[in-house]
Amino acid sequence: MRTFRLAALVLGIAAVDQAVKVMVKLTFLPGEMRPVFGRAFRLTFVENNGFAFGLTLHDLAGSWAGAWSAVEAKYLLSVVSLLAIGLLMYALWRYREHRSALPWMLAVITGGALGNVIDRTFYGWLFAERNLYQGGWLQGRVVDMFCFDPSPGSFAAPVFNLADVAIAMGVFSLLFLQHRFHRQHKERLAAERSDDGKEG
């Protein structure tokens, strides 16, 4: 039952993320901005060709990545993203019975990662006639739309999507709460064994 709920959380996050992205992709022009709360929070249609904040393999690897063409680098990024999804799913399966919020945070991260991987894998082909870039399988760009800029014009505010929010929340939880998760797991497991002993 827990496995089903974890899978539902993963698919639910990815589905909502995709619904928002498709809506933006079909109804916004590239670069179009629509205010929600003035300019402090707005929807801005941006397509990200790399990792977070638009970083690409060329940005991260320097001269080593320079040997790759833009298309080849994009293929590599997409394949690495697919492998990362596989590793996340393995970790989620391994820790699915952990007696803490750990598996739920892994599910949140996996759902966000899946949402962005769908863009990279399918959008280059699915929206080939609408894209302003070379399309094809594994050549898609991630659709971003949320821009929080409390002080407009003071800095270049990042544009992100729901999947990015899920990944950030999950990763920060694992980084700062992992010791609590493992302590809760040990305490709850000990309590369960104690209860089993009393019943026996």
GROMACS .gro file of N, CA, C and O in nm, residues 7 11 24 26 48 74 117 120 126 137 160 164 194:
model
   52
    7ALA      N    1   0.426   0.583  -0.537
    7ALA     CA    2   0.418   0.593  -0.683
    7ALA      C    3   0.316   0.698  -0.726
    7ALA      O    4   0.339   0.774  -0.821
   11LEU      N    5   0.394   1.026  -0.964
   11LEU     CA    6   0.320   1.051  -1.087
   11LEU      C    7   0.233   1.176  -1.075
   11LEU      O    8   0.215   1.249  -1.174
   24VAL      N    9   0.147   2.652  -2.064
   24VAL     CA   10   0.235   2.764  -2.096
   24VAL      C   11   0.288   2.750  -2.239
   24VAL      O   12   0.291   2.847  -2.316
   26LEU      N   13   0.158   2.612  -2.494
   26LEU     CA   14   0.057   2.631  -2.597
   26LEU      C   15  -0.006   2.770  -2.598
   26LEU      O   16  -0.066   2.809  -2.698
   48ASN      N   17   1.466   2.619  -2.099
   48ASN     CA   18   1.598   2.596  -2.043
   48ASN      C   19   1.666   2.480  -2.117
   48ASN      O   20   1.616   2.368  -2.117
   74LYS      N   21   2.348   1.787  -2.578
   74LYS     CA   22   2.209   1.774  -2.535
   74LYS      C   23   2.170   1.628  -2.522
   74LYS      O   24   2.099   1.590  -2.428
  117VAL      N   25   1.253   1.550  -1.698
  117VAL     CA   26   1.303   1.452  -1.796
  117VAL      C   27   1.204   1.435  -1.911
  117VAL      O   28   1.245   1.415  -2.026
  120ARG      N   29   1.284   1.705  -2.161
  120ARG     CA   30   1.406   1.680  -2.238
  120ARG      C   31   1.390   1.566  -2.336
  120ARG      O   32   1.446   1.567  -2.445
  126LEU      N   33   0.758   1.630  -2.966
  126LEU     CA   34   0.615   1.654  -2.949
  126LEU      C   35   0.574   1.793  -2.999
  126LEU      O   36   0.468   1.810  -3.059
  137TRP      N   37   1.393   1.357  -3.069
  137TRP     CA   38   1.397   1.284  -2.943
  137TRP      C   39   1.522   1.322  -2.863
  137TRP      O   40   1.630   1.336  -2.919
  160PHE      N   41   1.173   2.938  -1.296
  160PHE     CA   42   1.176   2.796  -1.260
  160PHE      C   43   1.037   2.737  -1.281
  160PHE      O   44   0.943   2.805  -1.322
  164ASP      N   45   1.119   2.195  -1.048
  164ASP     CA   46   1.235   2.251  -0.978
  164ASP      C   47   1.205   2.272  -0.830
  164ASP      O   48   1.290   2.246  -0.743
  194SER      N   49   0.919  -0.384   1.998
  194SER     CA   50   0.875  -0.395   2.137
  194SER      C   51   0.729  -0.436   2.146
  194SER      O   52   0.691  -0.521   2.226
   0.00000   0.00000   0.00000
